Amino acid sequence: FAQSEALAMYTLSKSIVLPTTVNENAERYAKRDVMRAEKAREMIRKLGFPSAQNLINAINDGTLLNNEVTTADVRRALDIWGPPEAALKGKTTGHVSPEVRKIRRSPVPTEHLVQDFSCDLIIINGVGALVSVAKPLQFIMIAPIETKQAGPVKRALLQTISA
C-alpha cells in the first residue's frame, strides 16, 4: 500500500493502481471496532458534520454528555470511510465572504450636552445599590449602599455624581 495524498493505493504492477475500498479498510479492524466506528460516524452525522478535530476536542473536554464514542472510534471511522461527503461539500462551497464594513468612529464631542440624571434604589438578594442613568448618553452607573437610610444613599449619590 502507498499513501497518495488522502487516498490509499494498492499497486498491482507498475501500470495498474487501484484505490483501497471501504471493505478493505474495515478488514484491518476487529468487528467490534468497526461497529464502534459506525456509531462514531452516526454521531458525526447527528452533530451536523463537525470537523474531526472539533469533535475530538469535544469528546476529550467532556462537552458531550452520556457519550460512549471515543476519540479512537472517531479516528477509526475517518480511517475506514474517510471524511463525510456532506462535510466536504459544506466546507468547500464557493460562497463569497460578506464585505466587512469599516466602522467610522465619531469624533469626541467638543460641545457639552445636558444630561438628565435618574436614580433608583434596588435591593437584590439583600444587597442594595443606587442605580443611575445619564441620558442621552445612556451611561449607567451603580454604587453599592449598605442601607436605605439617608447617609449611605447620600454618599452613593455624591460618589456617582463625582464619577
PDB file of C-alpha atoms in Angstrom:
ATOM      1  CA  PHE A   1       0.000   0.000   0.000  1.00  0.00           C
ATOM      2  CA  ALA A   2       1.107   3.532  -0.737  1.00  0.00           C
ATOM      3  CA  GLN A   3      -0.427   6.753   0.531  1.00  0.00           C
ATOM      4  CA  SER A   4      -1.195   9.182  -2.284  1.00  0.00           C
ATOM      5  CA  GLU A   5      -2.464  12.382  -0.658  1.00  0.00           C
ATOM      6  CA  ALA A   6      -5.668  11.298   1.140  1.00  0.00           C
ATOM      7  CA  LEU A   7      -6.270   8.088  -0.857  1.00  0.00           C
ATOM      8  CA  ALA A   8      -4.550   4.816  -0.051  1.00  0.00           C
ATOM      9  CA  MET A   9      -3.442   2.976  -3.193  1.00  0.00           C
ATOM     10  CA  TYR A  10      -2.626  -0.649  -3.820  1.00  0.00           C
ATOM     11  CA  THR A  11      -0.182  -1.163  -6.689  1.00  0.00           C
ATOM     12  CA  LEU A  12      -0.645  -4.410  -8.636  1.00  0.00           C
ATOM     13  CA  SER A  13       2.070  -3.593 -11.100  1.00  0.00           C
ATOM     14  CA  LYS A  14       3.849  -0.526 -12.364  1.00  0.00           C
ATOM     15  CA  SER A  15       0.908   0.316 -14.661  1.00  0.00           C
ATOM     16  CA  ILE A  16      -2.164  -0.575 -12.518  1.00  0.00           C
ATOM     17  CA  VAL A  17      -3.100   1.301  -9.336  1.00  0.00           C
ATOM     18  CA  LEU A  18      -6.403   0.625  -7.549  1.00  0.00           C
ATOM     19  CA  PRO A  19      -7.910   2.693  -4.740  1.00  0.00           C
ATOM     20  CA  THR A  20      -8.494   0.949  -1.432  1.00  0.00           C
ATOM     21  CA  THR A  21     -12.166   0.154  -0.772  1.00  0.00           C
ATOM     22  CA  VAL A  22     -14.100   0.663   2.431  1.00  0.00           C
ATOM     23  CA  ASN A  23     -14.294  -3.112   2.894  1.00  0.00           C
ATOM     24  CA  GLU A  24     -10.515  -3.382   2.687  1.00  0.00           C
ATOM     25  CA  ASN A  25     -10.168  -0.607   5.240  1.00  0.00           C
ATOM     26  CA  ALA A  26     -12.704  -2.245   7.581  1.00  0.00           C
ATOM     27  CA  GLU A  27     -10.945  -5.621   7.354  1.00  0.00           C
ATOM     28  CA  ARG A  28      -7.953  -4.145   9.163  1.00  0.00           C
ATOM     29  CA  TYR A  29     -10.055  -3.766  12.344  1.00  0.00           C
ATOM     30  CA  ALA A  30     -11.933  -6.140  14.625  1.00  0.00           C
ATOM     31  CA  LYS A  31     -15.696  -6.411  14.129  1.00  0.00           C
ATOM     32  CA  ARG A  32     -16.351  -4.646  17.444  1.00  0.00           C
ATOM     33  CA  ASP A  33     -14.070  -1.759  16.415  1.00  0.00           C
ATOM     34  CA  VAL A  34     -15.909  -1.377  13.096  1.00  0.00           C
ATOM     35  CA  MET A  35     -19.251  -1.275  14.938  1.00  0.00           C
ATOM     36  CA  ARG A  36     -17.924   1.419  17.282  1.00  0.00           C
ATOM     37  CA  ALA A  37     -16.628   3.333  14.250  1.00  0.00           C
ATOM     38  CA  GLU A  38     -20.128   3.126  12.757  1.00  0.00           C
ATOM     39  CA  LYS A  39     -21.512   4.659  15.974  1.00  0.00           C
ATOM     40  CA  ALA A  40     -18.941   7.436  15.677  1.00  0.00           C
ATOM     41  CA  ARG A  41     -19.952   8.001  12.063  1.00  0.00           C
ATOM     42  CA  GLU A  42     -23.625   8.209  13.073  1.00  0.00           C
ATOM     43  CA  MET A  43     -22.759  10.677  15.840  1.00  0.00           C
ATOM     44  CA  ILE A  44     -20.830  12.832  13.345  1.00  0.00           C
ATOM     45  CA  ARG A  45     -23.939  12.902  11.145  1.00  0.00           C
ATOM     46  CA  LYS A  46     -26.270  13.760  14.055  1.00  0.00           C
ATOM     47  CA  LEU A  47     -23.981  16.599  15.189  1.00  0.00           C
ATOM     48  CA  GLY A  48     -24.067  18.203  11.738  1.00  0.00           C
ATOM     49  CA  PHE A  49     -20.658  17.008  10.493  1.00  0.00           C
ATOM     50  CA  PRO A  50     -18.245  18.899  12.778  1.00  0.00           C
ATOM     51  CA  SER A  51     -14.581  18.795  11.879  1.00  0.00           C
ATOM     52  CA  ALA A  52     -12.732  15.776  13.218  1.00  0.00           C
ATOM     53  CA  GLN A  53     -10.567  17.943  15.470  1.00  0.00           C
ATOM     54  CA  ASN A  54     -13.581  19.803  16.923  1.00  0.00           C
ATOM     55  CA  LEU A  55     -15.324  16.520  17.670  1.00  0.00           C
ATOM     56  CA  ILE A  56     -12.209  15.012  19.241  1.00  0.00           C
ATOM     57  CA  ASN A  57     -11.780  18.133  21.390  1.00  0.00           C
ATOM     58  CA  ALA A  58     -15.444  17.960  22.482  1.00  0.00           C
ATOM     59  CA  ILE A  59     -15.048  14.313  23.479  1.00  0.00           C
ATOM     60  CA  ASN A  60     -11.793  14.970  25.366  1.00  0.00           C
ATOM     61  CA  ASP A  61     -13.211  18.051  27.133  1.00  0.00           C
ATOM     62  CA  GLY A  62     -16.315  16.167  28.277  1.00  0.00           C
ATOM     63  CA  THR A  63     -18.594  18.537  26.362  1.00  0.00           C
ATOM     64  CA  LEU A  64     -20.650  15.632  25.029  1.00  0.00           C
ATOM     65  CA  LEU A  65     -22.534  14.052  27.924  1.00  0.00           C
ATOM     66  CA  ASN A  66     -23.581  10.372  28.039  1.00  0.00           C
ATOM     67  CA  ASN A  67     -21.354   9.615  25.088  1.00  0.00           C
ATOM     68  CA  GLU A  68     -19.901   6.168  24.537  1.00  0.00           C
ATOM     69  CA  VAL A  69     -17.941   7.142  21.406  1.00  0.00           C
ATOM     70  CA  THR A  70     -14.214   7.633  21.999  1.00  0.00           C
ATOM     71  CA  THR A  71     -11.672   9.635  20.047  1.00  0.00           C
ATOM     72  CA  ALA A  72     -10.221   6.336  18.804  1.00  0.00           C
ATOM     73  CA  ASP A  73     -13.660   5.485  17.364  1.00  0.00           C
ATOM     74  CA  VAL A  74     -13.761   8.824  15.531  1.00  0.00           C
ATOM     75  CA  ARG A  75     -10.261   8.336  14.111  1.00  0.00           C
ATOM     76  CA  ARG A  76     -11.121   4.768  13.112  1.00  0.00           C
ATOM     77  CA  ALA A  77     -14.312   5.935  11.346  1.00  0.00           C
ATOM     78  CA  LEU A  78     -12.333   8.503   9.387  1.00  0.00           C
ATOM     79  CA  ASP A  79      -9.733   5.871   8.516  1.00  0.00           C
ATOM     80  CA  ILE A  80     -12.353   3.415   7.263  1.00  0.00           C
ATOM     81  CA  TRP A  81     -14.787   5.743   5.443  1.00  0.00           C
ATOM     82  CA  GLY A  82     -12.805   8.948   5.115  1.00  0.00           C
ATOM     83  CA  PRO A  83     -14.324  12.337   5.843  1.00  0.00           C
ATOM     84  CA  PRO A  84     -18.104  12.525   5.341  1.00  0.00           C
ATOM     85  CA  GLU A  85     -19.126  13.766   1.903  1.00  0.00           C
ATOM     86  CA  ALA A  86     -21.618  16.239   3.399  1.00  0.00           C
ATOM     87  CA  ALA A  87     -18.855  17.796   5.493  1.00  0.00           C
ATOM     88  CA  LEU A  88     -16.643  18.209   2.444  1.00  0.00           C
ATOM     89  CA  LYS A  89     -19.431  19.713   0.350  1.00  0.00           C
ATOM     90  CA  GLY A  90     -20.475  22.104   3.082  1.00  0.00           C
ATOM     91  CA  LYS A  91     -16.949  23.343   3.741  1.00  0.00           C
ATOM     92  CA  THR A  92     -15.852  23.713   0.142  1.00  0.00           C
ATOM     93  CA  THR A  93     -18.716  25.771  -1.231  1.00  0.00           C
ATOM     94  CA  GLY A  94     -17.805  28.714  -3.367  1.00  0.00           C
ATOM     95  CA  HIS A  95     -19.519  31.301  -1.210  1.00  0.00           C
ATOM     96  CA  VAL A  96     -18.301  34.845  -1.139  1.00  0.00           C
ATOM     97  CA  SER A  97     -17.464  36.226   2.258  1.00  0.00           C
ATOM     98  CA  PRO A  98     -19.541  39.232   3.188  1.00  0.00           C
ATOM     99  CA  GLU A  99     -17.862  42.591   2.946  1.00  0.00           C
ATOM    100  CA  VAL A 100     -16.579  43.880   6.237  1.00  0.00           C
ATOM    101  CA  ARG A 101     -17.538  47.484   6.623  1.00  0.00           C
ATOM    102  CA  LYS A 102     -15.164  49.767   8.404  1.00  0.00           C
ATOM    103  CA  ILE A 103     -16.679  51.390  11.440  1.00  0.00           C
ATOM    104  CA  ARG A 104     -16.192  55.093  11.496  1.00  0.00           C
ATOM    105  CA  ARG A 105     -15.559  56.348  14.941  1.00  0.00           C
ATOM    106  CA  SER A 106     -17.297  59.569  15.674  1.00  0.00           C
ATOM    107  CA  PRO A 107     -15.004  62.270  16.923  1.00  0.00           C
ATOM    108  CA  VAL A 108     -15.086  63.144  20.589  1.00  0.00           C
ATOM    109  CA  PRO A 109     -17.802  65.756  21.027  1.00  0.00           C
ATOM    110  CA  THR A 110     -16.436  69.191  21.723  1.00  0.00           C
ATOM    111  CA  GLU A 111     -19.718  70.604  22.987  1.00  0.00           C
ATOM    112  CA  HIS A 112     -21.224  69.700  26.319  1.00  0.00           C
ATOM    113  CA  LEU A 113     -24.671  68.148  26.182  1.00  0.00           C
ATOM    114  CA  VAL A 114     -27.114  68.498  29.026  1.00  0.00           C
ATOM    115  CA  GLN A 115     -27.651  65.105  30.625  1.00  0.00           C
ATOM    116  CA  ASP A 116     -30.780  64.060  32.504  1.00  0.00           C
ATOM    117  CA  PHE A 117     -29.776  62.062  35.534  1.00  0.00           C
ATOM    118  CA  SER A 118     -32.203  59.479  37.010  1.00  0.00           C
ATOM    119  CA  CYS A 119     -31.586  57.356  40.110  1.00  0.00           C
ATOM    120  CA  ASP A 120     -33.305  54.493  41.880  1.00  0.00           C
ATOM    121  CA  LEU A 121     -32.558  52.206  44.812  1.00  0.00           C
ATOM    122  CA  ILE A 122     -32.580  48.468  44.203  1.00  0.00           C
ATOM    123  CA  ILE A 123     -32.096  45.532  46.532  1.00  0.00           C
ATOM    124  CA  ILE A 124     -31.260  42.126  45.057  1.00  0.00           C
ATOM    125  CA  ASN A 125     -30.693  39.164  47.377  1.00  0.00           C
ATOM    126  CA  GLY A 126     -30.247  41.540  50.289  1.00  0.00           C
ATOM    127  CA  VAL A 127     -27.585  43.646  48.535  1.00  0.00           C
ATOM    128  CA  GLY A 128     -28.519  47.289  47.998  1.00  0.00           C
ATOM    129  CA  ALA A 129     -27.359  49.629  45.244  1.00  0.00           C
ATOM    130  CA  LEU A 130     -28.061  53.051  43.806  1.00  0.00           C
ATOM    131  CA  VAL A 131     -28.589  52.725  40.050  1.00  0.00           C
ATOM    132  CA  SER A 132     -28.167  55.916  37.994  1.00  0.00           C
ATOM    133  CA  VAL A 133     -28.721  56.557  34.287  1.00  0.00           C
ATOM    134  CA  ALA A 134     -27.486  59.633  32.398  1.00  0.00           C
ATOM    135  CA  LYS A 135     -29.443  60.393  29.200  1.00  0.00           C
ATOM    136  CA  PRO A 136     -28.985  60.968  26.232  1.00  0.00           C
ATOM    137  CA  LEU A 137     -25.536  59.475  26.856  1.00  0.00           C
ATOM    138  CA  GLN A 138     -27.191  56.229  28.145  1.00  0.00           C
ATOM    139  CA  PHE A 139     -24.446  55.885  30.739  1.00  0.00           C
ATOM    140  CA  ILE A 140     -25.374  53.564  33.612  1.00  0.00           C
ATOM    141  CA  MET A 141     -23.652  53.730  36.992  1.00  0.00           C
ATOM    142  CA  ILE A 142     -24.146  51.530  40.053  1.00  0.00           C
ATOM    143  CA  ALA A 143     -22.950  52.396  43.546  1.00  0.00           C
ATOM    144  CA  PRO A 144     -23.328  49.947  46.445  1.00  0.00           C
ATOM    145  CA  ILE A 145     -25.185  51.044  49.581  1.00  0.00           C
ATOM    146  CA  GLU A 146     -25.288  49.392  53.000  1.00  0.00           C
ATOM    147  CA  THR A 147     -28.793  50.554  53.999  1.00  0.00           C
ATOM    148  CA  LYS A 148     -31.631  52.667  52.620  1.00  0.00           C
ATOM    149  CA  GLN A 149     -31.003  55.373  55.218  1.00  0.00           C
ATOM    150  CA  ALA A 150     -30.228  58.926  54.110  1.00  0.00           C
ATOM    151  CA  GLY A 151     -26.489  58.866  54.976  1.00  0.00           C
ATOM    152  CA  PRO A 152     -25.421  55.882  52.829  1.00  0.00           C
ATOM    153  CA  VAL A 153     -27.709  56.943  49.966  1.00  0.00           C
ATOM    154  CA  LYS A 154     -26.258  60.490  50.026  1.00  0.00           C
ATOM    155  CA  ARG A 155     -22.672  59.118  49.914  1.00  0.00           C
ATOM    156  CA  ALA A 156     -23.552  56.829  46.992  1.00  0.00           C
ATOM    157  CA  LEU A 157     -25.238  59.726  45.149  1.00  0.00           C
ATOM    158  CA  LEU A 158     -22.246  62.040  45.642  1.00  0.00           C
ATOM    159  CA  GLN A 159     -19.891  59.246  44.558  1.00  0.00           C
ATOM    160  CA  THR A 160     -21.950  58.737  41.376  1.00  0.00           C
ATOM    161  CA  ILE A 161     -22.136  62.458  40.530  1.00  0.00           C
ATOM    162  CA  SER A 162     -18.413  62.972  41.051  1.00  0.00           C
ATOM    163  CA  ALA A 163     -17.503  60.000  38.782  1.00  0.00           C
TER     164      ALA A 163
END
